[in-house]
Amino acid sequence: MSEHEYVPKSKIGKWFNDRLPLLSLASHLTDYPTPKNLNYWWTFGGILTFCLLTQIITGVVLAMHYVAHADLAFASVEHIMRDVNYGWLIRYIHSNGASMFFLAVYIHIFRALFYGSYKSPREVIWIIGLAIYLLMMAAAFMGYVLPWGQMSFWGATVITNLFSAIPLVGDSITTWLWGAYSVDNPTLNRFFSLHYLIPFLILGLVVLHIWALHIPGNNNPVGIDIKKPSKDTVPFHPYITIKDTFALLLFMIIFAGFVFFAPNVLGHSDNYIQANPMVTPAHIVPEWYLLPFYAILRSVPDKLGGVILMFGAIFILFVLPWLDTSKVRSAVFRPIYRQFFWILVVDVLMLGYMGAMPAEGIYLVLARVGTIYYFLHFIVILPVVGYLEKTEPVPLSISEPVLGGTADYSMAKKDNEKI
Amino acid sequence: MKKFKFLFYIFFLLNIIYPLKSAEQIDPIKVDWSFKGLLGKFDRSSLQRGFQVYKEVCASCHSMQYLSYRNLGEPGGPEFSEEEVKAIASTFEVTDGPNDQGEMFTRPGRPSDKFVNPYPNVKAAAAANGGAYPPDMSVLVKARKGGANYIYSVLVGYEDPPAGVTLDEGVYYNKYMIGNKIKMPNNLSDGLVDYSDGTEATVDQMAKDVTTFLSWAAEPELESRHKTGVKVILYLTLLSILVFLSMKRIWSRVNSKI
Amino acid sequence: MDKPEKKTTRRDFLFTTSYTVGAVGLGAVVWPLIDQMNPDKAQKALATTEVDISQIEPGKSITVLWRGKPVFLKRRTQEEIAEARSVSLSDLPHPEKDEERVKDGKDEWLVMLGVCTHLGCVPLSNKGDYKGWFCPCHGSHYDVSGRIRKGPAPKNMEIPKYEFVDSNTIKIG
């Protein structure tokens, strides 16, 4: 790629670049040839970077005021909300930021599923992405414990108890995680430490994720490789940066809507009651972004089985590139897979809904159906459809479908004349 | 495919609506609070009256430990004057110390003091109230599903129990309370407090005022949050338009849809 | 961003406006992140302390905490006052009359921040060459008026804002 040819103009620049090629890197990043047909679903990578940085910055700030002690944590959060200058703003950005982060990551993941971005040669990008997603869940879960409200405490209790399902060593592991004989002050302390650590691990993985992306280059809505870079691609800057910025601003409007006008709507009211080890809230629910997995967990009547299935629901995604047998990447040209894709989306949303409902009656039945379908999709449907499906003709190059419409061409010309 | 998209939207909506609905209990009364909505603000006089109700009725059992007397004078709250705040604070006896002799002592409250707790600790509070701890009211409105509407509804929701429901000693029937059983007696009655601004102290009025006060206590930042929010969203909209136009210009150099 | 071509002034204007508006927004975001490190509302509210001085004998002093710093309240004897006032201003690195450092008619009460003006240590009382205070960190000597006489400290110890609420009570802050 272009960084090999890059030579800084100034002497100092060249001197420095020979020793540490930061300028070459910057040049590579700005000139990075990006398919010009990327649609708005591709802007979520940039949005996610924004989310991560927002969480890190607000998190570092909150840690300046937060006290990780079972007796003081709840009060310190109230202190942030009431006394710290702009504390309420920073905390609400951080707490809603977690939700926005997951909203964006789910869109990002489903975009990859739709356009086949996980397929060869992009398997490693996909796997690093899943590792990031796992770390995000860990960070979010531990972060939710920190305010030390009722949901914090009981969420921590329920999730850490998952590990007790492991045969023989389960109880020892749970006790080890707690550092006590229940979720208690040592647990809170270590969760705070890890909650502070994980975002930086994520940051490191993000670098790898982007690095791995820049080897084969971006996938694109038609899912074919770039034939002629000069025709099929645009430099990342300014074309993609400006588009990402625009999408980010729209995203930020929604984000701001939550922060300023409904800051608690995504949380649970019980978390404004201080943790009480003697009383469990009537209805324990995890944060919305974990609900589908919670539904899978509860749909199995066996403790260990539920835990295995829940983790399996995530780990099955790691082998997805090898479960999908289709040669065609983008679902745009896969009429059958396209249908199943939307069924999967509905299935996951339904599981999310069931995860929020009490595990009884029709809810439990539907959760079970949803769980079975989820695994069916990956283990059976995906490999079989890949073999049987008659795909639609794939265009020869990216430019072809884009240039196909003459209307676009004339519009562009008109705009040029204006200038 | 359309079908599935439709289902997608249905579930999406269900996921959003879910937190608002609840299975067993009847919906709380919807009140048209002045602090709801994008530009919602608290009604100052209602906040001041609400504080009076809190002080004369609730404070004998309920703590409000995360508030300080100085909060009563801060912008966006009841906005008592500095002198009024000092006068209010000085009516409370605050334990301070230890002094140079190593002993705790009491002194009149100052604006910087936290609201004085009616009981020394949670267990004492529970013991004095038939085993039920009167919850701290600092963030009570945020800690209950339904928020202000729910608190107000419970305050006006006392009724004789329907036939077939028997209540233990010290338990009362409330239409809106989760499970309908509440250990707090109906403490409000018409004319219970003497409002200094001449407002008639009906049960409904007092319930509304004290709920307004509790809503402020739970979200003292509400007014500045709303104000900042409107500005932020206007700003982001403006910048989006500018960036959108810039994007159109930049992309006009290549023959491609954006 | 690409160098805007010179002929297209309208495009320049659009880009410049976008950049400016964006930069204003970034600036507005940075302020809360900075301001959150300033003293919070609870800290600001604790800015006054009332002290009962009825128990202090002449020649003795007490130390109270105000804003996290020690404040010395010394009830000086007549000899000490006389000595403090006999010093010629020209002998002082930071010339200040003793009268300027106490309240009118309350000559015996010296109220000052017990913080060495060198690097913030707490000086020891009744120590040093001038029978006032001596800072053990780097050897600054203060007199009975809390004025620097010898050593690296550049200034006299600071007098906080305070007032006599009544004859037995001082309110600092």
mmCIF file with all atom_site columns, C-alpha atoms in Angstrom, chain A residues 6 26 40 46 48 77 80-81 150 156 158 160 164 178 201-202 252 262 299 304 322 324 329 364 387 389 395 403 409:
data_model
loop_
_atom_site.group_PDB
_atom_site.id
_atom_site.type_symbol
_atom_site.label_atom_id
_atom_site.label_alt_id
_atom_site.label_comp_id
_atom_site.label_asym_id
_atom_site.label_entity_id
_atom_site.label_seq_id
_atom_site.pdbx_PDB_ins_code
_atom_site.Cartn_x
_atom_site.Cartn_y
_atom_site.Cartn_z
_atom_site.occupancy
_atom_site.B_iso_or_equiv
_atom_site.pdbx_formal_charge
_atom_site.auth_seq_id
_atom_site.auth_comp_id
_atom_site.auth_asym_id
_atom_site.auth_atom_id
_atom_site.pdbx_PDB_model_num
ATOM 1  C CA . TYR A 1 6   ? 5.604   7.798   1.348   1.00 0.00 ? 6   TYR A CA 1
ATOM 2  C CA . ALA A 1 26  ? -0.617  8.833   9.283   1.00 0.00 ? 26  ALA A CA 1
ATOM 3  C CA . TYR A 1 40  ? -24.139 4.104   6.386   1.00 0.00 ? 40  TYR A CA 1
ATOM 4  C CA . GLY A 1 46  ? -16.002 5.092   13.671  1.00 0.00 ? 46  GLY A CA 1
ATOM 5  C CA . LEU A 1 48  ? -17.666 2.648   18.144  1.00 0.00 ? 48  LEU A CA 1
ATOM 6  C CA . VAL A 1 77  ? -22.182 8.209   43.236  1.00 0.00 ? 77  VAL A CA 1
ATOM 7  C CA . ILE A 1 80  ? -20.935 12.880  41.907  1.00 0.00 ? 80  ILE A CA 1
ATOM 8  C CA . MET A 1 81  ? -24.535 13.527  40.894  1.00 0.00 ? 81  MET A CA 1
ATOM 9  C CA . GLN A 1 150 ? -29.704 -3.397  44.459  1.00 0.00 ? 150 GLN A CA 1
ATOM 10 C CA . ALA A 1 156 ? -23.178 -9.532  40.527  1.00 0.00 ? 156 ALA A CA 1
ATOM 11 C CA . VAL A 1 158 ? -26.363 -14.028 39.894  1.00 0.00 ? 158 VAL A CA 1
ATOM 12 C CA . THR A 1 160 ? -20.798 -14.809 39.570  1.00 0.00 ? 160 THR A CA 1
ATOM 13 C CA . SER A 1 164 ? -20.594 -22.300 40.483  1.00 0.00 ? 164 SER A CA 1
ATOM 14 C CA . TRP A 1 178 ? -15.773 -12.857 45.372  1.00 0.00 ? 178 TRP A CA 1
ATOM 15 C CA . LEU A 1 201 ? -7.337  -3.960  26.714  1.00 0.00 ? 201 LEU A CA 1
ATOM 16 C CA . ILE A 1 202 ? -10.198 -3.186  24.374  1.00 0.00 ? 202 ILE A CA 1
ATOM 17 C CA . MET A 1 252 ? -24.718 11.840  19.076  1.00 0.00 ? 252 MET A CA 1
ATOM 18 C CA . ALA A 1 262 ? -34.280 10.204  29.591  1.00 0.00 ? 262 ALA A CA 1
ATOM 19 C CA . SER A 1 299 ? -34.593 -21.335 28.951  1.00 0.00 ? 299 SER A CA 1
ATOM 20 C CA . LEU A 1 304 ? -24.836 -26.212 34.067  1.00 0.00 ? 304 LEU A CA 1
ATOM 21 C CA . TRP A 1 322 ? -16.272 -21.853 8.824   1.00 0.00 ? 322 TRP A CA 1
ATOM 22 C CA . ASP A 1 324 ? -20.983 -20.390 6.388   1.00 0.00 ? 324 ASP A CA 1
ATOM 23 C CA . ARG A 1 329 ? -20.262 -12.650 0.749   1.00 0.00 ? 329 ARG A CA 1
ATOM 24 C CA . LEU A 1 364 ? -40.537 -19.480 28.765  1.00 0.00 ? 364 LEU A CA 1
ATOM 25 C CA . TYR A 1 387 ? -24.779 -25.284 -0.442  1.00 0.00 ? 387 TYR A CA 1
ATOM 26 C CA . GLU A 1 389 ? -28.893 -21.498 -2.389  1.00 0.00 ? 389 GLU A CA 1
ATOM 27 C CA . PRO A 1 395 ? -21.395 -7.491  -10.395 1.00 0.00 ? 395 PRO A CA 1
ATOM 28 C CA . LEU A 1 403 ? -22.092 3.948   -12.135 1.00 0.00 ? 403 LEU A CA 1
ATOM 29 C CA . TYR A 1 409 ? -23.932 10.868  -12.689 1.00 0.00 ? 409 TYR A CA 1
#
